[in-house]
C-alpha atoms as a PDB file:
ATOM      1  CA  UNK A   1       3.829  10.706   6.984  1.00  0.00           C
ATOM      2  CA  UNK A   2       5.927  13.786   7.258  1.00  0.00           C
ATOM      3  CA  UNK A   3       7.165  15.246   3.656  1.00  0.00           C
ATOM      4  CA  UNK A   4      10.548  14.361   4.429  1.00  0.00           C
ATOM      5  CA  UNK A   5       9.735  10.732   5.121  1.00  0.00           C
ATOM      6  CA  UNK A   6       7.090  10.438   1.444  1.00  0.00           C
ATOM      7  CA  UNK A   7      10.581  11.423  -0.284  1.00  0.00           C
ATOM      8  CA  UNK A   8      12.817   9.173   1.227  1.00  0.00           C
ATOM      9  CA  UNK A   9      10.083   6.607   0.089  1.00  0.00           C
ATOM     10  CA  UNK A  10       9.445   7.555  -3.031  1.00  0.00           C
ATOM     11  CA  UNK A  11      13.669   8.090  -3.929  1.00  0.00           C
ATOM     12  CA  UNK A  12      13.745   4.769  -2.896  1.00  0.00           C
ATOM     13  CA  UNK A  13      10.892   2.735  -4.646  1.00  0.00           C
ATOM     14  CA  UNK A  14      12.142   5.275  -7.899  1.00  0.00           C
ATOM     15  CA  UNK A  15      15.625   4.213  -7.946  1.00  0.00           C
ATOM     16  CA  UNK A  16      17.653   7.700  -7.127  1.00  0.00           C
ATOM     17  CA  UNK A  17      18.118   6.610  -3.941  1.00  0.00           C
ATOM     18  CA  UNK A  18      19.736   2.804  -3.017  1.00  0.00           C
ATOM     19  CA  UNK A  19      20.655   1.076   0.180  1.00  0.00           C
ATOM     20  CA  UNK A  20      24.041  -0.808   0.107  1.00  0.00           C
ATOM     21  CA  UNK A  21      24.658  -3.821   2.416  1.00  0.00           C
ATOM     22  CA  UNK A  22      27.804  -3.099   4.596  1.00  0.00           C
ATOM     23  CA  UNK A  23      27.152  -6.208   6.315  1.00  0.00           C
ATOM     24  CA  UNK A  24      29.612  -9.444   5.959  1.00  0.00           C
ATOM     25  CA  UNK A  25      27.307 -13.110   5.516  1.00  0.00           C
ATOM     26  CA  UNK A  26      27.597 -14.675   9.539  1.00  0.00           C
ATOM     27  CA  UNK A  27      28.259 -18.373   9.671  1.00  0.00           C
ATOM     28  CA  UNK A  28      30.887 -21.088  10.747  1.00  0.00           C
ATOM     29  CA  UNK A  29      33.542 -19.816   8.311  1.00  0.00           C
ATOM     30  CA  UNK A  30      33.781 -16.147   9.207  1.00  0.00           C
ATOM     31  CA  UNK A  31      37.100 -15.394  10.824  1.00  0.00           C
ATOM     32  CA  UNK A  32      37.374 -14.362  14.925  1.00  0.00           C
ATOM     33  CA  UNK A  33      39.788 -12.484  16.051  1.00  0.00           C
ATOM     34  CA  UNK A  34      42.692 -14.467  17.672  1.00  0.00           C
ATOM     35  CA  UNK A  35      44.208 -13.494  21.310  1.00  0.00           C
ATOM     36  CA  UNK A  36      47.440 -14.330  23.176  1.00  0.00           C
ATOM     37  CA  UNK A  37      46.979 -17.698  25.106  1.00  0.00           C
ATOM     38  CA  UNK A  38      46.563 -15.886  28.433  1.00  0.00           C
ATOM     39  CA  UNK A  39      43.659 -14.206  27.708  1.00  0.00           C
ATOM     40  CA  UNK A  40      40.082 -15.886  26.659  1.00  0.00           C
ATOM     41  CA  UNK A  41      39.167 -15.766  23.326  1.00  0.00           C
ATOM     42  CA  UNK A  42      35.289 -15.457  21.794  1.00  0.00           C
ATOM     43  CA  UNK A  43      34.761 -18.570  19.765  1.00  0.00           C
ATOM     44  CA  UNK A  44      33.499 -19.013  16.438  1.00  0.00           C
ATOM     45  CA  UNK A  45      30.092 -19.329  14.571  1.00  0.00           C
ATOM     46  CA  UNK A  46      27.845 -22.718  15.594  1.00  0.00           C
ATOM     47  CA  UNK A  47      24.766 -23.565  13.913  1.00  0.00           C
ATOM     48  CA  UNK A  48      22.569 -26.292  15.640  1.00  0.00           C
ATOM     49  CA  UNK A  49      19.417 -26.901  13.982  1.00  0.00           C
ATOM     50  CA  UNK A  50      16.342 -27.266  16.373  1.00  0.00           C
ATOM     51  CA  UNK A  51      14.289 -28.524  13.533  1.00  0.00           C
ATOM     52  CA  UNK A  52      13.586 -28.285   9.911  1.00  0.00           C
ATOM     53  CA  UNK A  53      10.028 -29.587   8.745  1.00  0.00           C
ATOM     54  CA  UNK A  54      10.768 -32.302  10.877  1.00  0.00           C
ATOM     55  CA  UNK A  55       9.411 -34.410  13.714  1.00  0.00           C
ATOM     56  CA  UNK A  56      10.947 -32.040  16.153  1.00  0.00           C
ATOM     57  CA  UNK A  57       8.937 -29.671  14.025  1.00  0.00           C
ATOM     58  CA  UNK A  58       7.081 -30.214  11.303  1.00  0.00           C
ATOM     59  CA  UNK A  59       5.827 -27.227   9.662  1.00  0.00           C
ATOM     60  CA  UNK A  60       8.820 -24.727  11.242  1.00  0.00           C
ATOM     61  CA  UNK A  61      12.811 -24.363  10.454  1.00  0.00           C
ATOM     62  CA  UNK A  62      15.067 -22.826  13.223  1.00  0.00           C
ATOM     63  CA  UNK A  63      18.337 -23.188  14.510  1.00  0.00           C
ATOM     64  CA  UNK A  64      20.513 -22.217  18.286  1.00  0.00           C
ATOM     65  CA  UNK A  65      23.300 -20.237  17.436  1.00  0.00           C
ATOM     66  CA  UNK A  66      26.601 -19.662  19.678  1.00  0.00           C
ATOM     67  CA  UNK A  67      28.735 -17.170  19.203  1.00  0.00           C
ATOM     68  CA  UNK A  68      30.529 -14.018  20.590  1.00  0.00           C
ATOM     69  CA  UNK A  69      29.173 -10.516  20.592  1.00  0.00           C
ATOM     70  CA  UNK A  70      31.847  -9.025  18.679  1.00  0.00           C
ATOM     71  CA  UNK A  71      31.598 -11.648  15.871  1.00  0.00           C
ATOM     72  CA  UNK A  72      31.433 -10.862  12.050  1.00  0.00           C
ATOM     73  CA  UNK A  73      30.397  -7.495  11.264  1.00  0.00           C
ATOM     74  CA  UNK A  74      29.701  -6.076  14.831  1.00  0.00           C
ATOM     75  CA  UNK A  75      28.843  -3.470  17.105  1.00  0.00           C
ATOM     76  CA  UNK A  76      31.182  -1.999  19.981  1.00  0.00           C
ATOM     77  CA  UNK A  77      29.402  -0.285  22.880  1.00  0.00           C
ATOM     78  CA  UNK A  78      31.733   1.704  25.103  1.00  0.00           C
ATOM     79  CA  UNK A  79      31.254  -1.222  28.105  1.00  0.00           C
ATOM     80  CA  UNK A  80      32.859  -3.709  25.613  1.00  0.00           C
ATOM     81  CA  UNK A  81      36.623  -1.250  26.932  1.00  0.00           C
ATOM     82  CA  UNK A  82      37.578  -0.741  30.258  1.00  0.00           C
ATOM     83  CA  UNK A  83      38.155   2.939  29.641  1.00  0.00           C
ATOM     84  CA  UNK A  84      34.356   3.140  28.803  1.00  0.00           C
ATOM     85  CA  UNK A  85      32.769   0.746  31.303  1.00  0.00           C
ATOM     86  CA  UNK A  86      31.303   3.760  33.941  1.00  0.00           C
ATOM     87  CA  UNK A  87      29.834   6.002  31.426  1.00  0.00           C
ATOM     88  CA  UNK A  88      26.015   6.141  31.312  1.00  0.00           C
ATOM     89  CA  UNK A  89      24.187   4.764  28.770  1.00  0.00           C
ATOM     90  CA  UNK A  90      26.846   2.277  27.524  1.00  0.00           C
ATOM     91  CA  UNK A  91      25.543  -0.452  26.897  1.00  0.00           C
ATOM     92  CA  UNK A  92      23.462  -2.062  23.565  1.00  0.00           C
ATOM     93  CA  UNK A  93      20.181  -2.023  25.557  1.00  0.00           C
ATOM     94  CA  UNK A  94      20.744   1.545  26.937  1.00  0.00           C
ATOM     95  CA  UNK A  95      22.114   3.587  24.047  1.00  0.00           C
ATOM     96  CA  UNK A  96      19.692   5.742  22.808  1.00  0.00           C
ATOM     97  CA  UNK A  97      18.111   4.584  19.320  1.00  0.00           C
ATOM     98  CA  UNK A  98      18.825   7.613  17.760  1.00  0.00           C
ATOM     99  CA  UNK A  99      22.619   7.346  18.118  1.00  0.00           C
ATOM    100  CA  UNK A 100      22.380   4.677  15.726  1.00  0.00           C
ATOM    101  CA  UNK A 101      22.036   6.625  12.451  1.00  0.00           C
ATOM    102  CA  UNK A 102      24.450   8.880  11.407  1.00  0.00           C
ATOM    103  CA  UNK A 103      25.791  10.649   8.133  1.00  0.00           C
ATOM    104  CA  UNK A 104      28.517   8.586   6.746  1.00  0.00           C
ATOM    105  CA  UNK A 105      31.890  10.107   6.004  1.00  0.00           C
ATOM    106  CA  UNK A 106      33.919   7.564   3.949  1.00  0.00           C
ATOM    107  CA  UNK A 107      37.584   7.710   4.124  1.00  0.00           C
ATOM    108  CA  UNK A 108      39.741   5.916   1.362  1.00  0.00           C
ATOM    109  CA  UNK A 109      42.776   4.615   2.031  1.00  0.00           C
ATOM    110  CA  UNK A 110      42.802   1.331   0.320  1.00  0.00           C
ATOM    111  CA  UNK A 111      45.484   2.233  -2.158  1.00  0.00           C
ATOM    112  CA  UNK A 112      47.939   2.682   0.591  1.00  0.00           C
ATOM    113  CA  UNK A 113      46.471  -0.386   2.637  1.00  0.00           C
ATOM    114  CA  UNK A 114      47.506  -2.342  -0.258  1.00  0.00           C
ATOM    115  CA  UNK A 115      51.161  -1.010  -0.823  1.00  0.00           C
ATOM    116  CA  UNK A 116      51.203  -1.327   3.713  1.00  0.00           C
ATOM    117  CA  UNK A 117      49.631  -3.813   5.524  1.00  0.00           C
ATOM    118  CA  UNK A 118      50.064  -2.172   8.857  1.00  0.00           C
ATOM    119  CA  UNK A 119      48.756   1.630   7.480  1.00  0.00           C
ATOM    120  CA  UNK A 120      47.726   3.694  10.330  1.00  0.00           C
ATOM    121  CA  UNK A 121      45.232   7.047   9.687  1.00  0.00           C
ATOM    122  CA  UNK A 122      46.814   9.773  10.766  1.00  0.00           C
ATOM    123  CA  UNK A 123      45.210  13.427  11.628  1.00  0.00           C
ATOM    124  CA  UNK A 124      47.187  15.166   9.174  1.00  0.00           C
ATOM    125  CA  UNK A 125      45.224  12.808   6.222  1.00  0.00           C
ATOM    126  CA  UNK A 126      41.857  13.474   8.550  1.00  0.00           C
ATOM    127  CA  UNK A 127      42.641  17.348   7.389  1.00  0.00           C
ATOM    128  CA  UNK A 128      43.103  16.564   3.638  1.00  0.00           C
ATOM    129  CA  UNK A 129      40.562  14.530   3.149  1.00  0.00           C
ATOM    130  CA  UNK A 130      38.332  17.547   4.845  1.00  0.00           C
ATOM    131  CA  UNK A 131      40.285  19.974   2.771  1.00  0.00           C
ATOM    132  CA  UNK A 132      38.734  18.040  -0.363  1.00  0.00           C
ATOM    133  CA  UNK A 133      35.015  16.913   0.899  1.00  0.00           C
ATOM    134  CA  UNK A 134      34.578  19.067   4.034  1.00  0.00           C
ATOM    135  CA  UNK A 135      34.560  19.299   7.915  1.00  0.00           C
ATOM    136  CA  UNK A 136      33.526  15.926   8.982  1.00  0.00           C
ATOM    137  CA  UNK A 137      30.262  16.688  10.579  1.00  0.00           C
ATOM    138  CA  UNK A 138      29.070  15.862  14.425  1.00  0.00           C
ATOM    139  CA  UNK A 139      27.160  12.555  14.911  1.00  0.00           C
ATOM    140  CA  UNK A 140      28.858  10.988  12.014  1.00  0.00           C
ATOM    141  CA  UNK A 141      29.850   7.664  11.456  1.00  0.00           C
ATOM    142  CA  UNK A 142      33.412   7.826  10.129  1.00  0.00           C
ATOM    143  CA  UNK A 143      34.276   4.781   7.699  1.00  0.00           C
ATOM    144  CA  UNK A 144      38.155   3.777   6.792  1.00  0.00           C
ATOM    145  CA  UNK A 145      38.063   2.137   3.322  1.00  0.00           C
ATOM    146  CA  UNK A 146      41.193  -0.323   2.755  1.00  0.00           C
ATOM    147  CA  UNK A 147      39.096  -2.707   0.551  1.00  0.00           C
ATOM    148  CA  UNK A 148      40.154  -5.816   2.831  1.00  0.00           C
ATOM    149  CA  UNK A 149      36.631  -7.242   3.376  1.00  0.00           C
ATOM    150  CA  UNK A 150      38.025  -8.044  -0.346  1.00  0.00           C
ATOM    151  CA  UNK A 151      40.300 -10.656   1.239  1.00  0.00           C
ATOM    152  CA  UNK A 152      38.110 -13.439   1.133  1.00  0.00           C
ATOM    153  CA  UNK A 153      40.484 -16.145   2.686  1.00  0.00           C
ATOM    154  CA  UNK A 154      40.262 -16.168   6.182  1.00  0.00           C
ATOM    155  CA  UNK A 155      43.965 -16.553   6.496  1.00  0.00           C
ATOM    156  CA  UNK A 156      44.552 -13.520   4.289  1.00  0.00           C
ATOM    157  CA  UNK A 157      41.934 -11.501   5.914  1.00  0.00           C
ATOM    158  CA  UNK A 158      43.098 -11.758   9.289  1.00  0.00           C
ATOM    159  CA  UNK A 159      46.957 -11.241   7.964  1.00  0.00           C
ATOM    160  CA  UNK A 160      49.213 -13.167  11.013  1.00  0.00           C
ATOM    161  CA  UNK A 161      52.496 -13.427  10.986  1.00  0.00           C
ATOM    162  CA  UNK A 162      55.124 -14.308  12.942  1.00  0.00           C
ATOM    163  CA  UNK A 163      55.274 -11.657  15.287  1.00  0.00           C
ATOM    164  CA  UNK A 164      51.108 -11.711  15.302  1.00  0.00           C
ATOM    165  CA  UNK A 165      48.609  -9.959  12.777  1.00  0.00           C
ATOM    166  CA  UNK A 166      48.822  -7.493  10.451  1.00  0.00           C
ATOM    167  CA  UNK A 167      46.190  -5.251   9.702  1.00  0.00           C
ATOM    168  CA  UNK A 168      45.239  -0.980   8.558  1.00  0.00           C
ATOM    169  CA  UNK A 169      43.772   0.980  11.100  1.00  0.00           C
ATOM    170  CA  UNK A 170      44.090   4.102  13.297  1.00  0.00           C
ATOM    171  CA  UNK A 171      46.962   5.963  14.457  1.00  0.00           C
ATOM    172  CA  UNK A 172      46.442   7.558  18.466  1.00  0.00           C
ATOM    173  CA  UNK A 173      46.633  10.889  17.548  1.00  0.00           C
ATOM    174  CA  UNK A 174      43.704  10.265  14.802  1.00  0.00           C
ATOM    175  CA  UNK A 175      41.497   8.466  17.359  1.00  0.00           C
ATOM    176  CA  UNK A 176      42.176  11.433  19.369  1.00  0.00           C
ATOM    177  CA  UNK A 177      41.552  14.001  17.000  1.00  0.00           C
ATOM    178  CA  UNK A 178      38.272  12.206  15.377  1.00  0.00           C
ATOM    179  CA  UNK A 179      36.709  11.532  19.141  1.00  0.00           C
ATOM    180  CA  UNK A 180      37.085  14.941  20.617  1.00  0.00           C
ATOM    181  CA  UNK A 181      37.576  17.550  17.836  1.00  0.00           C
ATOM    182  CA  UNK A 182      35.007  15.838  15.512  1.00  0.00           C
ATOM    183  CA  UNK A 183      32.423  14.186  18.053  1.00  0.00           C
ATOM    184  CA  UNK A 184      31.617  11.554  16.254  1.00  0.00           C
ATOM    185  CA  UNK A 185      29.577   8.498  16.496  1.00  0.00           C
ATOM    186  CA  UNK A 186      32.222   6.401  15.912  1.00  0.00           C
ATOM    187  CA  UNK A 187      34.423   4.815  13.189  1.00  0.00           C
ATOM    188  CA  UNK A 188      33.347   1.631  11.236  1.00  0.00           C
ATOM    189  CA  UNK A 189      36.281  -0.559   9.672  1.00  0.00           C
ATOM    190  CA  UNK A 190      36.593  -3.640   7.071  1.00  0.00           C
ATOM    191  CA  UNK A 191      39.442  -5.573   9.242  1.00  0.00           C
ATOM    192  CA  UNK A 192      37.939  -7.945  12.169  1.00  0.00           C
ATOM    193  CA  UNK A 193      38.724  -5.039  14.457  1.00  0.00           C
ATOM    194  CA  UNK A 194      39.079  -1.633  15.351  1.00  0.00           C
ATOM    195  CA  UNK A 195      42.477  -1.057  15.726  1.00  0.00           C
ATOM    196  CA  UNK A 196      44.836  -2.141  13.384  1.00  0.00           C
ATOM    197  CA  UNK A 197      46.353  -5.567  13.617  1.00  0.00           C
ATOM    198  CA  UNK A 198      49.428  -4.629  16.002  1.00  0.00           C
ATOM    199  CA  UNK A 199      48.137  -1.963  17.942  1.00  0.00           C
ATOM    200  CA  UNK A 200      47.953  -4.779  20.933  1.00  0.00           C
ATOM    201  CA  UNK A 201      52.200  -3.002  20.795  1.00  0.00           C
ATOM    202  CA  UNK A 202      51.306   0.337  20.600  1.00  0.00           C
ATOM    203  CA  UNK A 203      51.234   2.729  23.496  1.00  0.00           C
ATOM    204  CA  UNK A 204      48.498   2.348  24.712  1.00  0.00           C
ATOM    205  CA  UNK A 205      47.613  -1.032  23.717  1.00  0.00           C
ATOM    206  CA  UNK A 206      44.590  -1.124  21.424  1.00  0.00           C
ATOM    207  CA  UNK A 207      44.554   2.984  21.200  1.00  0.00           C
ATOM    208  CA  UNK A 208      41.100   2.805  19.243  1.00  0.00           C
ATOM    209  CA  UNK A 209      39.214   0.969  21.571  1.00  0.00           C
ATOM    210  CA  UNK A 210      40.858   2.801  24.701  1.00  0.00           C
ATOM    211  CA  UNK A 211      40.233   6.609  23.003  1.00  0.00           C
ATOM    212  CA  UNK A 212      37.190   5.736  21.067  1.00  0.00           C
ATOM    213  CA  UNK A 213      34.662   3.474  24.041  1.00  0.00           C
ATOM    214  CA  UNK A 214      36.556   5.862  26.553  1.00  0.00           C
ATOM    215  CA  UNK A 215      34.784   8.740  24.910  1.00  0.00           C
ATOM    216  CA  UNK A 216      31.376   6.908  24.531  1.00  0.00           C
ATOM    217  CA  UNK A 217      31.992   6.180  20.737  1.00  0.00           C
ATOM    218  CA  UNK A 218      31.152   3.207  18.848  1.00  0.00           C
ATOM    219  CA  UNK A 219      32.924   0.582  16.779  1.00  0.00           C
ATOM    220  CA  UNK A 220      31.543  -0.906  13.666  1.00  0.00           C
ATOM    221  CA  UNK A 221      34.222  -4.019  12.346  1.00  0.00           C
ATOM    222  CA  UNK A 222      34.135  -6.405   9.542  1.00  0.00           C
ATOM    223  CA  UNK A 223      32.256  -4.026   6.881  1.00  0.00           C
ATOM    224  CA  UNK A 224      31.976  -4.366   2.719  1.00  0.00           C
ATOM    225  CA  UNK A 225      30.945  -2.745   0.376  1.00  0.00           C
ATOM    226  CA  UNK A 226      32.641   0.664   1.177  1.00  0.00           C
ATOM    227  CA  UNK A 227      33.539   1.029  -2.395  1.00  0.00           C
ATOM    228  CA  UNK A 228      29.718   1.358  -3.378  1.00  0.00           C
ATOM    229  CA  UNK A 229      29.531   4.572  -0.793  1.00  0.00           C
ATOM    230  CA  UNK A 230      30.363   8.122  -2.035  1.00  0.00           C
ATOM    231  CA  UNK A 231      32.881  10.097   0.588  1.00  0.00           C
ATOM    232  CA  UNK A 232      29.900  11.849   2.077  1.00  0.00           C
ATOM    233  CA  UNK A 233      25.818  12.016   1.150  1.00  0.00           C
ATOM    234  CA  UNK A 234      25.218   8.345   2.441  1.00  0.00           C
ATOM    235  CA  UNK A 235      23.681   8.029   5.732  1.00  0.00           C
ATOM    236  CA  UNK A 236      24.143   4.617   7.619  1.00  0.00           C
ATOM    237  CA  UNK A 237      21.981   2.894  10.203  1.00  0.00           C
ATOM    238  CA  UNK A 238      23.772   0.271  12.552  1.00  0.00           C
ATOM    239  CA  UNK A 239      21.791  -0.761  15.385  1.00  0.00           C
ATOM    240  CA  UNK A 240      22.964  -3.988  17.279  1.00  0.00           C
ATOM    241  CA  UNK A 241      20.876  -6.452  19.010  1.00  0.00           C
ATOM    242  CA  UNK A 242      19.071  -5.093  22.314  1.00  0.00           C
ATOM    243  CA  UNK A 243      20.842  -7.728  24.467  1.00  0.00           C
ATOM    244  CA  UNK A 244      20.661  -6.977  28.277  1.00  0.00           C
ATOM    245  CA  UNK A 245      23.911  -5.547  29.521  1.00  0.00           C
ATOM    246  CA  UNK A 246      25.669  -6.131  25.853  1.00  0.00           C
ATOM    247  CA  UNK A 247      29.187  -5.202  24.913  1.00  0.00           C
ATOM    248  CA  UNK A 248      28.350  -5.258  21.509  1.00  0.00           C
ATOM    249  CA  UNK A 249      26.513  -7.515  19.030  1.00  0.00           C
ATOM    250  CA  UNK A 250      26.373  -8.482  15.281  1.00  0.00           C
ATOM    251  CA  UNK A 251      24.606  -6.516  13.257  1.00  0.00           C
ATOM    252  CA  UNK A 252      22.867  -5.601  10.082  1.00  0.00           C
ATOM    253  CA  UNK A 253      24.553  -2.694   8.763  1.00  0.00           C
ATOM    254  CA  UNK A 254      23.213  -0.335   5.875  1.00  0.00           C
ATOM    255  CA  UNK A 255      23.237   2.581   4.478  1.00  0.00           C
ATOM    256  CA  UNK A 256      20.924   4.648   2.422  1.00  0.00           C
ATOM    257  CA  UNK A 257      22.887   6.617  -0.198  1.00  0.00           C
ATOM    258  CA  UNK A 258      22.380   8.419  -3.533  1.00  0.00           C
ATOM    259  CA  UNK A 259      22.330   5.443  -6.712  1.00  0.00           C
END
């Protein structure tokens, strides 16, 4: 074992170093993402047991699950867009392992997500929040934290109103600016999506996903636990499920950071 490796071991089993859960519990109560009737939507959490020390199986417990890729705290591969569906390797069987880890670079917003539900990052807060905790390094996974995984009601976490949901998340220009002047992995959120709850009105529709998958980036939605990460020295590991020809997958995500 490398030198590196025996320290990252030994930090751990000593305490200095910790690993936070960013990963919301899956089951038939976590909250989907709704859709206008005209389009399909991905349905909720099942849980069929098979058998449980039973005479379908006495000595073993398992269930069938059903449920949609981008369920709970997911994965987006760039296939999952259209503006991403040609590029090589873009899929959750052919993305290179190593793209998984990344340094993490936590932004917080989640004073201003709480005085404006629809608060959109914009590039100009990108360059203060560099100005304080510096350049936002390539290959890094890029966190907006607006405390809603805090929201524990499923109506309150998914936030829709009348003229539909209601949500933080990304203005165009910050996509922009965070996939091509920052090449990063890709941004990791606590809302059920991406893009922020109206962006399905903004120009383009869903600017995230377009800019972001278009670009080969990844998605991350649903986190927690962003409050227990500094703003940078964590590094976070998010590797979906290898399914064949996947547009994206729940997920396990966690991240290794000082205690």
């Amino acid at each position: 074992m490398s030198q590196l490796l025996s320290q990252l071991v030994a930090e751990l089993q000593a305490g200095t170093l910790k690993v936070v859960d960013l990963t919301q519990p899956l089951g038939p109560n976590t909250p989907v993402i709704g859709l206008p009737p005209i389009f399909a939507s991905s349905p909720g959490v099942t849980i069929e047991q098979i058998s449980r020390y039973d005479a379908p199986g006495p000595g073993w417990y398992w269930n069938t699950l059903q449920l949609g890729e981008h369920t709970g705290t997911h994965f987006d591969a760039p296939v999952h867009w259209v503006t991403g569906k040609d590029l090589p390797d873009n899929r959750c069987d052919t993305i290179p392992a190593r793209r998984f880890v990344g340094p993490a670079c936590v932004i917080d917003v989640s004073a201003d997500a709480a005085a404006d539900a629809d608060f959109l990052l914009t590039p100009e807060r990108i360059l203060a929040w560099e100005a304080e905790h510096g350049r936002i390094p390539t290959g890094a996974w890029v966190l907006l934290r607006t405390d809603w995984s805090k929201r524990t009601d499923p109506a309150a976490f998914l936030n829709v109103g009348a003229d539909g949901p209601h949500s933080p998340g990304f203005a165009k220009a910050a996509s922009e600016f965070l996939a091509s002047e920052r090449d990063i992995l890709g941004v990791g959120v606590e809302t059920v999506g991406t893009d922020a709850g109206q962006a399905g009105t903004f120009d383009p529709p869903f600017p995230n996903h377009t800019i972001m998958h278009g670009a080969g980036k990844f998605g991350l939605a649903s986190l927690c636990n962003l409050d227990q990460l500094p703003a940078t020295g964590a590094v976070v590991i998010a590797a979906p499920l290898k399914i064949v020809d996947g547009s994206g997958s729940p997920l396990r995500v966690l991240a290794i950071a000082p205690a």
